[in-house]
Amino acid sequence: MLMKLIENIYLIGFMGVGKSATQRALANMTGAPSVDTDELIEEKLGLTISDIFDKYGEDHFRKTETEVLKELTEKSPLIVSCGGGVVKKEENIEILKKGGKVFYLKADPKVILSRVEGRDTRPLLKGHMSVEGINELLLPRIPFYEKAKDFIVRTDDKTPSEVAADIIAILEKNAEN
Ligand code: S3P
């Protein structure tokens, strides 16, 4: 099924909820172009996310994240998978809201843990690989995910294609109204 996007589709939510996998599934199912902000940041700085945090710190990562988000508003329409911390800056929330429709992907911390466990690609999860550790980072962010979102989609026991199908159904329903 090909679908014509008229504005960006942003996927937000905590690490491990399935944003990147859903982005790829959505791109396959709709034929729309898609990007992952973490991959663009890695390309821009020529380093992995872990190395960016190690060498330059989180602030520099966040500065680059905002630059990338701004650049993407000029390349619209795209499906954009955002890093889990994108809502930490108010400026980013404004960019998302102006740039298109924002889907907040949500999963239970236990499910998140099962998806991120054993991977060392996410510097902020160091020392937080437990349900308590995830909640410590996740709970303060929830109001900001809520503020940025247009729609919420649960991902707990769904495949990326099922999550993508839910998103497409919401977009189609909204296009009718
Ligand atoms: C982060 C999430 C990561 C990445 C970076 C920081 C966060 O992206 O941007 O490690 O602050 O939640 P994913 O959500 O794609 O893992």
Short mmCIF file of C-alpha atoms and ligand atoms in Angstrom, two decimals:
data_model
loop_
_atom_site.label_atom_id
_atom_site.label_comp_id
_atom_site.label_asym_id
_atom_site.label_seq_id
_atom_site.Cartn_x
_atom_site.Cartn_y
_atom_site.Cartn_z
CA MET A 1 0.00 0.00 0.00
CA LEU A 2 1.45 3.36 -0.98
CA MET A 3 0.47 6.31 1.11
CA LYS A 4 1.09 9.95 0.41
CA LEU A 5 2.39 11.78 3.45
CA ILE A 6 1.63 15.46 3.68
CA GLU A 7 3.78 16.21 6.74
CA ASN A 8 6.38 14.45 8.87
CA ILE A 9 5.38 11.49 11.02
CA TYR A 10 7.44 11.50 14.22
CA LEU A 11 7.86 8.43 16.42
CA ILE A 12 8.76 9.27 20.01
CA GLY A 13 8.94 7.27 23.24
CA PHE A 14 11.42 5.68 25.60
CA MET A 15 14.40 3.58 24.49
CA GLY A 16 13.34 0.06 23.54
CA VAL A 17 9.69 0.77 22.72
CA GLY A 18 10.38 -0.09 19.07
CA LYS A 19 10.63 3.29 17.32
CA SER A 20 13.35 2.34 14.82
CA ALA A 21 11.81 -1.04 13.95
CA THR A 22 8.40 0.60 13.52
CA GLN A 23 9.94 3.31 11.33
CA ARG A 24 11.35 0.64 9.01
CA ALA A 25 8.05 -1.30 8.96
CA LEU A 26 6.11 1.90 8.23
CA ALA A 27 8.50 2.78 5.40
CA ASN A 28 8.09 -0.71 3.89
CA MET A 29 4.32 -0.64 4.20
CA THR A 30 3.75 2.90 2.92
CA GLY A 31 6.62 3.41 0.49
CA ALA A 32 7.36 6.70 2.26
CA PRO A 33 10.97 7.80 2.92
CA SER A 34 12.16 7.43 6.49
CA VAL A 35 15.06 8.38 8.77
CA ASP A 36 16.34 7.71 12.26
CA THR A 37 17.69 10.79 14.09
CA ASP A 38 20.32 8.74 15.97
CA GLU A 39 21.70 7.44 12.67
CA LEU A 40 21.80 10.98 11.25
CA ILE A 41 23.64 12.24 14.35
CA GLU A 42 26.14 9.39 14.03
CA GLU A 43 26.71 10.26 10.36
CA LYS A 44 27.05 13.97 11.09
CA LEU A 45 29.64 13.48 13.83
CA GLY A 46 31.26 10.36 12.35
CA LEU A 47 31.00 8.50 15.66
CA THR A 48 28.68 6.03 17.37
CA ILE A 49 26.20 7.34 19.95
CA SER A 50 28.32 5.81 22.76
CA ASP A 51 31.47 7.50 21.47
CA ILE A 52 29.66 10.84 21.11
CA PHE A 53 28.57 10.68 24.77
CA ASP A 54 32.08 9.59 25.86
CA LYS A 55 34.00 12.17 23.84
CA TYR A 56 31.71 15.20 23.84
CA GLY A 57 29.06 14.53 26.48
CA GLU A 58 25.28 14.54 26.42
CA ASP A 59 24.97 18.31 25.85
CA HIS A 60 26.76 18.12 22.52
CA PHE A 61 24.66 15.13 21.52
CA ARG A 62 21.48 17.11 22.36
CA LYS A 63 22.69 20.15 20.42
CA THR A 64 23.28 17.98 17.34
CA GLU A 65 19.92 16.26 17.85
CA THR A 66 18.16 19.66 17.65
CA GLU A 67 20.14 20.60 14.51
CA VAL A 68 19.12 17.34 12.86
CA LEU A 69 15.45 17.85 13.80
CA LYS A 70 15.51 21.34 12.28
CA GLU A 71 17.10 20.04 9.08
CA LEU A 72 14.40 17.39 8.79
CA THR A 73 11.61 19.95 8.80
CA GLU A 74 13.04 21.17 5.48
CA LYS A 75 13.06 17.65 4.01
CA SER A 76 9.44 16.94 4.93
CA PRO A 77 7.45 14.71 4.43
CA LEU A 78 9.35 11.88 6.10
CA ILE A 79 8.81 9.19 8.71
CA VAL A 80 11.18 10.13 11.54
CA SER A 81 12.23 7.85 14.38
CA CYS A 82 13.47 10.11 17.21
CA GLY A 83 15.93 9.30 20.01
CA GLY A 84 14.16 8.57 23.30
CA GLY A 85 15.37 11.79 24.93
CA VAL A 86 14.16 14.16 22.23
CA VAL A 87 11.44 15.55 24.50
CA LYS A 88 14.01 16.64 27.11
CA LYS A 89 14.26 20.00 25.31
CA GLU A 90 11.20 22.24 25.02
CA GLU A 91 12.59 23.59 21.74
CA ASN A 92 12.45 20.07 20.26
CA ILE A 93 8.84 19.60 21.34
CA GLU A 94 7.95 22.80 19.44
CA ILE A 95 9.79 21.54 16.33
CA LEU A 96 7.92 18.22 16.45
CA LYS A 97 4.54 19.83 16.96
CA LYS A 98 5.05 22.25 14.07
CA GLY A 99 6.61 19.63 11.80
CA GLY A 100 3.87 17.02 11.67
CA LYS A 101 2.02 14.30 13.55
CA VAL A 102 3.66 12.87 16.66
CA PHE A 103 3.10 9.23 17.70
CA TYR A 104 4.07 8.34 21.26
CA LEU A 105 5.00 4.66 21.37
CA LYS A 106 4.57 3.13 24.82
CA ALA A 107 5.52 -0.16 26.46
CA ASP A 108 5.65 -1.52 29.97
CA PRO A 109 9.08 -1.11 31.65
CA LYS A 110 9.37 -4.93 31.86
CA VAL A 111 8.94 -5.16 28.09
CA ILE A 112 11.40 -2.30 27.59
CA LEU A 113 13.94 -4.09 29.77
CA SER A 114 13.60 -7.32 27.78
CA ARG A 115 14.29 -5.37 24.57
CA VAL A 116 17.30 -3.33 25.74
CA GLU A 117 18.96 -5.89 28.02
CA GLY A 118 22.37 -7.12 26.93
CA ARG A 119 22.99 -4.19 24.56
CA ASP A 120 25.60 -1.56 25.33
CA THR A 121 24.71 0.94 22.61
CA ARG A 122 22.71 3.25 24.91
CA PRO A 123 24.97 5.18 27.27
CA LEU A 124 22.14 6.46 29.50
CA LEU A 125 21.08 2.91 30.35
CA LYS A 126 24.45 2.10 31.94
CA GLY A 127 23.64 1.27 35.55
CA HIS A 128 19.90 1.34 34.78
CA MET A 129 19.36 -2.16 33.41
CA SER A 130 16.48 -3.03 35.73
CA VAL A 131 12.78 -2.16 35.90
CA GLU A 132 13.58 0.31 38.71
CA GLY A 133 16.43 1.83 36.71
CA ILE A 134 14.23 2.24 33.65
CA ASN A 135 11.44 3.79 35.71
CA GLU A 136 13.90 6.25 37.21
CA LEU A 137 14.64 7.61 33.73
CA LEU A 138 11.20 7.04 32.21
CA LEU A 139 8.80 8.49 34.81
CA PRO A 140 10.13 12.08 34.74
CA ARG A 141 9.88 12.05 30.93
CA ILE A 142 6.25 10.94 30.69
CA PRO A 143 4.74 14.47 30.99
CA PHE A 144 6.96 15.61 28.12
CA TYR A 145 6.07 12.66 25.88
CA GLU A 146 2.44 13.43 26.69
CA LYS A 147 2.90 17.08 25.84
CA ALA A 148 4.54 16.37 22.49
CA LYS A 149 2.20 13.62 21.30
CA ASP A 150 -0.79 13.72 18.99
CA PHE A 151 -1.50 9.98 19.36
CA ILE A 152 -0.47 7.14 21.67
CA VAL A 153 0.22 3.62 20.38
CA ARG A 154 1.07 0.71 22.71
CA THR A 155 3.75 -1.64 21.46
CA ASP A 156 4.02 -4.20 24.31
CA ASP A 157 3.07 -7.44 22.59
CA LYS A 158 2.99 -6.27 18.98
CA THR A 159 5.39 -6.79 16.11
CA PRO A 160 6.76 -3.66 14.38
CA SER A 161 4.40 -4.37 11.45
CA GLU A 162 1.41 -4.48 13.80
CA VAL A 163 2.44 -1.17 15.38
CA ALA A 164 2.92 0.31 11.90
CA ALA A 165 -0.56 -0.94 10.89
CA ASP A 166 -2.04 0.78 13.97
CA ILE A 167 -0.34 4.03 12.96
CA ILE A 168 -1.58 3.77 9.37
CA ALA A 169 -5.12 3.15 10.61
CA ILE A 170 -4.95 6.28 12.79
CA LEU A 171 -3.59 8.37 9.90
CA GLU A 172 -6.29 7.09 7.54
CA LYS A 173 -9.02 7.76 10.08
CA ASN A 174 -7.74 11.29 10.59
CA ALA A 175 -7.46 11.97 6.87
CA GLU A 176 -11.21 11.17 6.56
CA ASN A 177 -12.16 13.71 9.24
C1 S3P B 1 18.45 8.35 24.31
C2 S3P B 1 17.91 7.43 23.44
C3 S3P B 1 18.67 6.84 22.32
C4 S3P B 1 19.76 7.81 21.87
C5 S3P B 1 20.62 8.20 23.03
C6 S3P B 1 19.82 8.89 24.14
C7 S3P B 1 17.61 8.84 25.43
O1 S3P B 1 17.79 6.55 21.23
O2 S3P B 1 19.19 8.94 21.27
O3 S3P B 1 21.26 7.05 23.51
O4 S3P B 1 17.97 9.86 26.05
O5 S3P B 1 16.55 8.23 25.70
P1 S3P B 1 16.74 5.32 21.20
O6 S3P B 1 15.53 5.75 21.95
O7 S3P B 1 16.47 5.13 19.75
O8 S3P B 1 17.42 4.15 21.82
#
